[in-house]
PDB file of C-alpha atoms and ligand atoms in Angstrom:
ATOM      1  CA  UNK A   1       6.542  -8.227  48.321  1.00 76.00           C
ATOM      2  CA  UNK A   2       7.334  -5.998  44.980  1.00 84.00           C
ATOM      3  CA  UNK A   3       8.227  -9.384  43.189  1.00 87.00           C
ATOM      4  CA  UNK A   4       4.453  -9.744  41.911  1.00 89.00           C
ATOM      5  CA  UNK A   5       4.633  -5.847  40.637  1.00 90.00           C
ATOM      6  CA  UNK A   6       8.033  -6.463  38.777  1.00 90.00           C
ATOM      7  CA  UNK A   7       6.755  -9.847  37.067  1.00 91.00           C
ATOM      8  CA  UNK A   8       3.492  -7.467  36.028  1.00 91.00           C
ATOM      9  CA  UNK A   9       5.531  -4.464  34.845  1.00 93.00           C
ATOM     10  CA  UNK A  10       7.790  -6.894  32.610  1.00 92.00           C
ATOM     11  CA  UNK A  11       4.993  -8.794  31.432  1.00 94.00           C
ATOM     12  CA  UNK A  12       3.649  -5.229  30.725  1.00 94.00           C
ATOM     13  CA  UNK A  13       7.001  -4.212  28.969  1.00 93.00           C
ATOM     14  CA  UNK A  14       6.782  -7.450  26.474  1.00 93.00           C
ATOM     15  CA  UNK A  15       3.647  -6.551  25.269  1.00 93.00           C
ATOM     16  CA  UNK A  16       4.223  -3.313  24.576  1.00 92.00           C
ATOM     17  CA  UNK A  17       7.657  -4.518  22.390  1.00 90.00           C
ATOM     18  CA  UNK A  18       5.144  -6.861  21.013  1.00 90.00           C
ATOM     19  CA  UNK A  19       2.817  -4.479  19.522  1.00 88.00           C
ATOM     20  CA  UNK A  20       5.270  -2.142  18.556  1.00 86.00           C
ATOM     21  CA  UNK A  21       6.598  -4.948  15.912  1.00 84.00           C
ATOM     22  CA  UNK A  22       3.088  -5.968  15.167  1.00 82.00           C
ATOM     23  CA  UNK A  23       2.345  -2.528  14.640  1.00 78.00           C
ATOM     24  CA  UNK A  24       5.623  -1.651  12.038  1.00 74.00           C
ATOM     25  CA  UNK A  25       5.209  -4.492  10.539  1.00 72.00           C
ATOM     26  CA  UNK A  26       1.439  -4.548   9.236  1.00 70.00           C
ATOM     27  CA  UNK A  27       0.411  -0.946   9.662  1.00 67.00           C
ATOM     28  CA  UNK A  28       4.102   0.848   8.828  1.00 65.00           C
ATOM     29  CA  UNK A  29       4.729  -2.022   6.143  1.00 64.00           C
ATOM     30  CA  UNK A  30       8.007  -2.179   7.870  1.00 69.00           C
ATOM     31  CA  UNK A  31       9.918  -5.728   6.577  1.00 70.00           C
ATOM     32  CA  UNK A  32      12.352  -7.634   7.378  1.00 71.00           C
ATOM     33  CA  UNK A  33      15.088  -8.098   4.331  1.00 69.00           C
ATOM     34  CA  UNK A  34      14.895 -11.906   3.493  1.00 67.00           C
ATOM     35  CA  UNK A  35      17.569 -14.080   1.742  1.00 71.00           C
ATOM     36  CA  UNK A  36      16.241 -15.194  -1.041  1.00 71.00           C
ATOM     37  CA  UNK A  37      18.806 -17.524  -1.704  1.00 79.00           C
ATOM     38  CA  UNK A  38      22.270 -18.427  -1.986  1.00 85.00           C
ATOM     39  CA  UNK A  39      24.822 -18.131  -5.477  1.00 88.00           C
ATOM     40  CA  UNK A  40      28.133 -18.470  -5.755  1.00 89.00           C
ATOM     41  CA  UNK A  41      29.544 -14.722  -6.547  1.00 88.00           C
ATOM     42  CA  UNK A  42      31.529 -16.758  -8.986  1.00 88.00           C
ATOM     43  CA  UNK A  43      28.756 -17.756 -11.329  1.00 91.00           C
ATOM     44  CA  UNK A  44      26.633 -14.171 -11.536  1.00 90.00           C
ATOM     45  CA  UNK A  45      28.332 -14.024 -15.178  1.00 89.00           C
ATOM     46  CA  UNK A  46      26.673 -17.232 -16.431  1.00 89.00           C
ATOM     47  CA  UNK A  47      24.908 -17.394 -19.194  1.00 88.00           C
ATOM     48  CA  UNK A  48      21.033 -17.456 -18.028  1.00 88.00           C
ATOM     49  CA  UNK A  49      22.359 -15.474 -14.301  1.00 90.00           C
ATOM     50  CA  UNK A  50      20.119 -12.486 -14.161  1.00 91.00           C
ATOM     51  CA  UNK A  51      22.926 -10.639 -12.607  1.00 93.00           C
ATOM     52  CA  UNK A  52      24.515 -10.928 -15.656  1.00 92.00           C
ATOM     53  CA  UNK A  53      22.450  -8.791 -17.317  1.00 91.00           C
ATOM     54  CA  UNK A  54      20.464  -6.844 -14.118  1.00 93.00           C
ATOM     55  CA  UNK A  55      17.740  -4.932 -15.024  1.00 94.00           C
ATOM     56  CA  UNK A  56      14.049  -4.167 -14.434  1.00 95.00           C
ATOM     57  CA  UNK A  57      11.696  -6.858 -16.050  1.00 95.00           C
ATOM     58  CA  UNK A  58       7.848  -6.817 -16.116  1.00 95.00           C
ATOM     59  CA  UNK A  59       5.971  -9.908 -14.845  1.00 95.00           C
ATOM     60  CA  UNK A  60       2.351  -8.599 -14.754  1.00 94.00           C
ATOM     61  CA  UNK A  61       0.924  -5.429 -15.420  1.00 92.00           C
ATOM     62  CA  UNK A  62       2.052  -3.229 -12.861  1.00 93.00           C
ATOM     63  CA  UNK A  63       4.466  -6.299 -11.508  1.00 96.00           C
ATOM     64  CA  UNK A  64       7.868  -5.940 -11.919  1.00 97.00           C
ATOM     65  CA  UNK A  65      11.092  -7.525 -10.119  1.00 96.00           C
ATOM     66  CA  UNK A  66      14.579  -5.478 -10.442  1.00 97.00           C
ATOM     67  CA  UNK A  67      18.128  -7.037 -10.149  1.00 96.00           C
ATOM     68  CA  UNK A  68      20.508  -5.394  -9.002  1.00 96.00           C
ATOM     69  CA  UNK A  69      24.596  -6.184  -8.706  1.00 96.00           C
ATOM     70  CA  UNK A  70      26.580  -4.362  -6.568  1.00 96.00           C
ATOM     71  CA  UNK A  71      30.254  -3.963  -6.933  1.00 95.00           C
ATOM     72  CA  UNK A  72      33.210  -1.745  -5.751  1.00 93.00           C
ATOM     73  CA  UNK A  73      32.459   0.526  -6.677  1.00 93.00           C
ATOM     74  CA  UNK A  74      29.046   0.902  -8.431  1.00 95.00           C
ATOM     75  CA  UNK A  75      25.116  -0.442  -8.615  1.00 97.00           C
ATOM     76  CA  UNK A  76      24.330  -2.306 -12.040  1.00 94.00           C
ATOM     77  CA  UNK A  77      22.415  -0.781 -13.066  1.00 95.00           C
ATOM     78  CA  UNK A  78      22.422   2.369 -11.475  1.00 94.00           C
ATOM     79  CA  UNK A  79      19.701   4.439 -13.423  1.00 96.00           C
ATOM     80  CA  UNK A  80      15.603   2.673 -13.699  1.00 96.00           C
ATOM     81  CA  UNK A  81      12.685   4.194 -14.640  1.00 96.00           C
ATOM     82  CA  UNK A  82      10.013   2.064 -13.229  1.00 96.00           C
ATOM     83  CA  UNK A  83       5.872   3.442 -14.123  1.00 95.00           C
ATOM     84  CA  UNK A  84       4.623   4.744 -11.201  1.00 96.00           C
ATOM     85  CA  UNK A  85       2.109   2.705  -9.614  1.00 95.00           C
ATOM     86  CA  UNK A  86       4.130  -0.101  -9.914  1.00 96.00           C
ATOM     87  CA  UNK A  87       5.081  -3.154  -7.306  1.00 96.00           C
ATOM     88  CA  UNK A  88       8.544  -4.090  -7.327  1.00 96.00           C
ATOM     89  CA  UNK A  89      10.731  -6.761  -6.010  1.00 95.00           C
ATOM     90  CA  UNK A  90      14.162  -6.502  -5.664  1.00 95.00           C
ATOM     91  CA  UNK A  91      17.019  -8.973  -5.729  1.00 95.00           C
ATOM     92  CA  UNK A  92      20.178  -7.568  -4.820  1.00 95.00           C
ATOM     93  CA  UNK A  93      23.941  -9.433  -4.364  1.00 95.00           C
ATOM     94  CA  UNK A  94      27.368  -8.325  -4.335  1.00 95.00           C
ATOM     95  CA  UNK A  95      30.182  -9.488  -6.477  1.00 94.00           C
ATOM     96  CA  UNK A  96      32.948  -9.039  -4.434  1.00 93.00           C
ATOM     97  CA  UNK A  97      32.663  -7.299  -0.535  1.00 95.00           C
ATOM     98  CA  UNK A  98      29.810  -6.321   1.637  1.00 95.00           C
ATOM     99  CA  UNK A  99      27.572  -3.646   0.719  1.00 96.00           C
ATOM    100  CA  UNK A 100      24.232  -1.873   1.373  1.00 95.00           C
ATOM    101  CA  UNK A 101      21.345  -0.652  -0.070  1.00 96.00           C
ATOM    102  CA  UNK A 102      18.814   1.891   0.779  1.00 96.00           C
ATOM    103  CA  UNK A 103      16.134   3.573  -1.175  1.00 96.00           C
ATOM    104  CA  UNK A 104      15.431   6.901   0.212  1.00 94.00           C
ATOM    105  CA  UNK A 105      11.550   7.287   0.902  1.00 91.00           C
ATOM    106  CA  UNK A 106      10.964   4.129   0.627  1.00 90.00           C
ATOM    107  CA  UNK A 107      11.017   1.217   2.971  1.00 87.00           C
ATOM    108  CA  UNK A 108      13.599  -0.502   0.962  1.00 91.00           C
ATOM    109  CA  UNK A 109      16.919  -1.169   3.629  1.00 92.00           C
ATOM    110  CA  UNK A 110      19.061  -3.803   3.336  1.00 92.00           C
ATOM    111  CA  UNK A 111      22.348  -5.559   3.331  1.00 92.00           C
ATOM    112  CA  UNK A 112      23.341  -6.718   0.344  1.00 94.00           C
ATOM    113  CA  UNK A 113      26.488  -9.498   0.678  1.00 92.00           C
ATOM    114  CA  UNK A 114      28.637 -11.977  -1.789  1.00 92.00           C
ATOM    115  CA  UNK A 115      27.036 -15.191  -1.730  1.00 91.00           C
ATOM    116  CA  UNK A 116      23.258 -14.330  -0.992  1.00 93.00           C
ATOM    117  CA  UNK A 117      20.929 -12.352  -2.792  1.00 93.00           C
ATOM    118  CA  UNK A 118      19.220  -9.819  -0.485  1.00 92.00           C
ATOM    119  CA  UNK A 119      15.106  -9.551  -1.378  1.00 91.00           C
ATOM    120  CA  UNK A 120      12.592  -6.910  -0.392  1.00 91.00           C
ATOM    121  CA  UNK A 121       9.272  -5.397  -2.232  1.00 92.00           C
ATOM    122  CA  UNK A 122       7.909  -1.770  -2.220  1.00 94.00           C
ATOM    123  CA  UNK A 123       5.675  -0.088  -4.363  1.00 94.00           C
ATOM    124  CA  UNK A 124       6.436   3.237  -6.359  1.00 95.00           C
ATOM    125  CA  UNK A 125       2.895   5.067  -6.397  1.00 95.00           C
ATOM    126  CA  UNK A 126       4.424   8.483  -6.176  1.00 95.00           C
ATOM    127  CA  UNK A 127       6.174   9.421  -9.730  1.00 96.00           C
ATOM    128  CA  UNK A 128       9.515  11.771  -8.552  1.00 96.00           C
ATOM    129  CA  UNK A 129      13.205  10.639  -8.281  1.00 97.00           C
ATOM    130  CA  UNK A 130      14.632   8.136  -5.485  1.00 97.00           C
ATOM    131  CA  UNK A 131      17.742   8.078  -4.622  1.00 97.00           C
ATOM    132  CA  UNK A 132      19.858   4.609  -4.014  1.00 97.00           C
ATOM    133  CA  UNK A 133      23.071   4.569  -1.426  1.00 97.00           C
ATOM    134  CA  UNK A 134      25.102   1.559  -0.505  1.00 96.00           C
ATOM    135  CA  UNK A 135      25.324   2.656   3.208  1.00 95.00           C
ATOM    136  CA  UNK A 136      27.791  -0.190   4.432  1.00 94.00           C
ATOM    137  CA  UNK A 137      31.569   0.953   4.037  1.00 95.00           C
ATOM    138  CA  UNK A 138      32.458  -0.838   1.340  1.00 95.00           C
ATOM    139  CA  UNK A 139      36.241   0.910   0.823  1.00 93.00           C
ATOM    140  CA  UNK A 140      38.288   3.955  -0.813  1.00 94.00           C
ATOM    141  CA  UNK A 141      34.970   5.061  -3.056  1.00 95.00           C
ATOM    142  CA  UNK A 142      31.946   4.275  -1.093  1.00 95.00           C
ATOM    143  CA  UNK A 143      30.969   7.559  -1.843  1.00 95.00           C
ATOM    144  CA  UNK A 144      30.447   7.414  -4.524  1.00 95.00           C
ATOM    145  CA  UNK A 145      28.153   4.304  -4.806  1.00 96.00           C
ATOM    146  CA  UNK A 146      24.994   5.272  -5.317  1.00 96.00           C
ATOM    147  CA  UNK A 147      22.050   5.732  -8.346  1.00 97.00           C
ATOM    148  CA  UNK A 148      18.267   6.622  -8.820  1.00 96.00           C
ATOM    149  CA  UNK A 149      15.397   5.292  -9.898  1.00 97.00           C
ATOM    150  CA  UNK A 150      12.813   7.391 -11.759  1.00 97.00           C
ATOM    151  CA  UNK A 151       9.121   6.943 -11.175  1.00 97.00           C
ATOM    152  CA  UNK A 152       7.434   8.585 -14.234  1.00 94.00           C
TER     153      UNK A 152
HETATM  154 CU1  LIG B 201      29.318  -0.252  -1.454  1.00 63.45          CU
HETATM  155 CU2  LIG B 201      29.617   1.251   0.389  1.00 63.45          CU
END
């Protein structure tokens, strides 16, 4: 008799999961960290490996795309200054163990592991200081892994 209510209520339940993730994801501009692709932690010292030289660089007006190498225990690099008002992508890998990276105020979150680099994009409209953390335990100095970017 209450098998018809149950099947309603879960059907009921779904959608509402359903438009919660809808919801973060186009009105919260909530994202899901994709792998961009995969590299060999060995070869991030090439010449040509834009880990080997990380850095902010400008595509477009207003277009930029950041890489970033993390290592025990530090983010290269760890201070940008990016024009506010700008887009920016980031590509993030680790040379050695497991690590995160988080952008306070922003809705930058990810993992960021040896052998994939980690992509996510966020605009900076708002000019002020933002604060990076690796917030995986990466070891004895995790700590202390951290670094800003500067929005001027
Ligand atoms: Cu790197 Cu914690």
């Amino acid at each position: 008799r209450f098998e018809g209510a149950w099947i309603r209520i879960s059907v009921v339940i779904l959608a509402v999961f359903l438009l919660a993730v809808l919801a973060s994801g186009f009105a919260m501009g909530v994202q899901v960290p994709g792998v961009y692709q995969r590299i060999d932690p060995r070869t991030l010292y090439d010449p040509g490996s834009p880990f080997a030289n990380p850095g902010l660089r400008e595509l477009a007006p207003g277009k930029y795309e950041l890489y970033l190498r993390a290592q025990i225990w530090q983010f290269a690099p760890n201070e940008i200054h990016i024009p506010a008002g700008s887009e920016v992508t980031f590509y993030v890998t680790s040379q050695d163990v497991q690590h995160g990276f988080k952008i306070m105020e922003t809705n930058v979150n990810m993992m960021v592991l040896p052998g994939q680099i980690s992509t996510l994009k966020t605009r900076f409209d708002t000019p002020g200081t933002y604060e990076f953390v690796c917030h995986e335990y990466c070891g004895q100095l995790h700590h202390t892994m951290f670094g800003r970017i500067i929005v001027e």
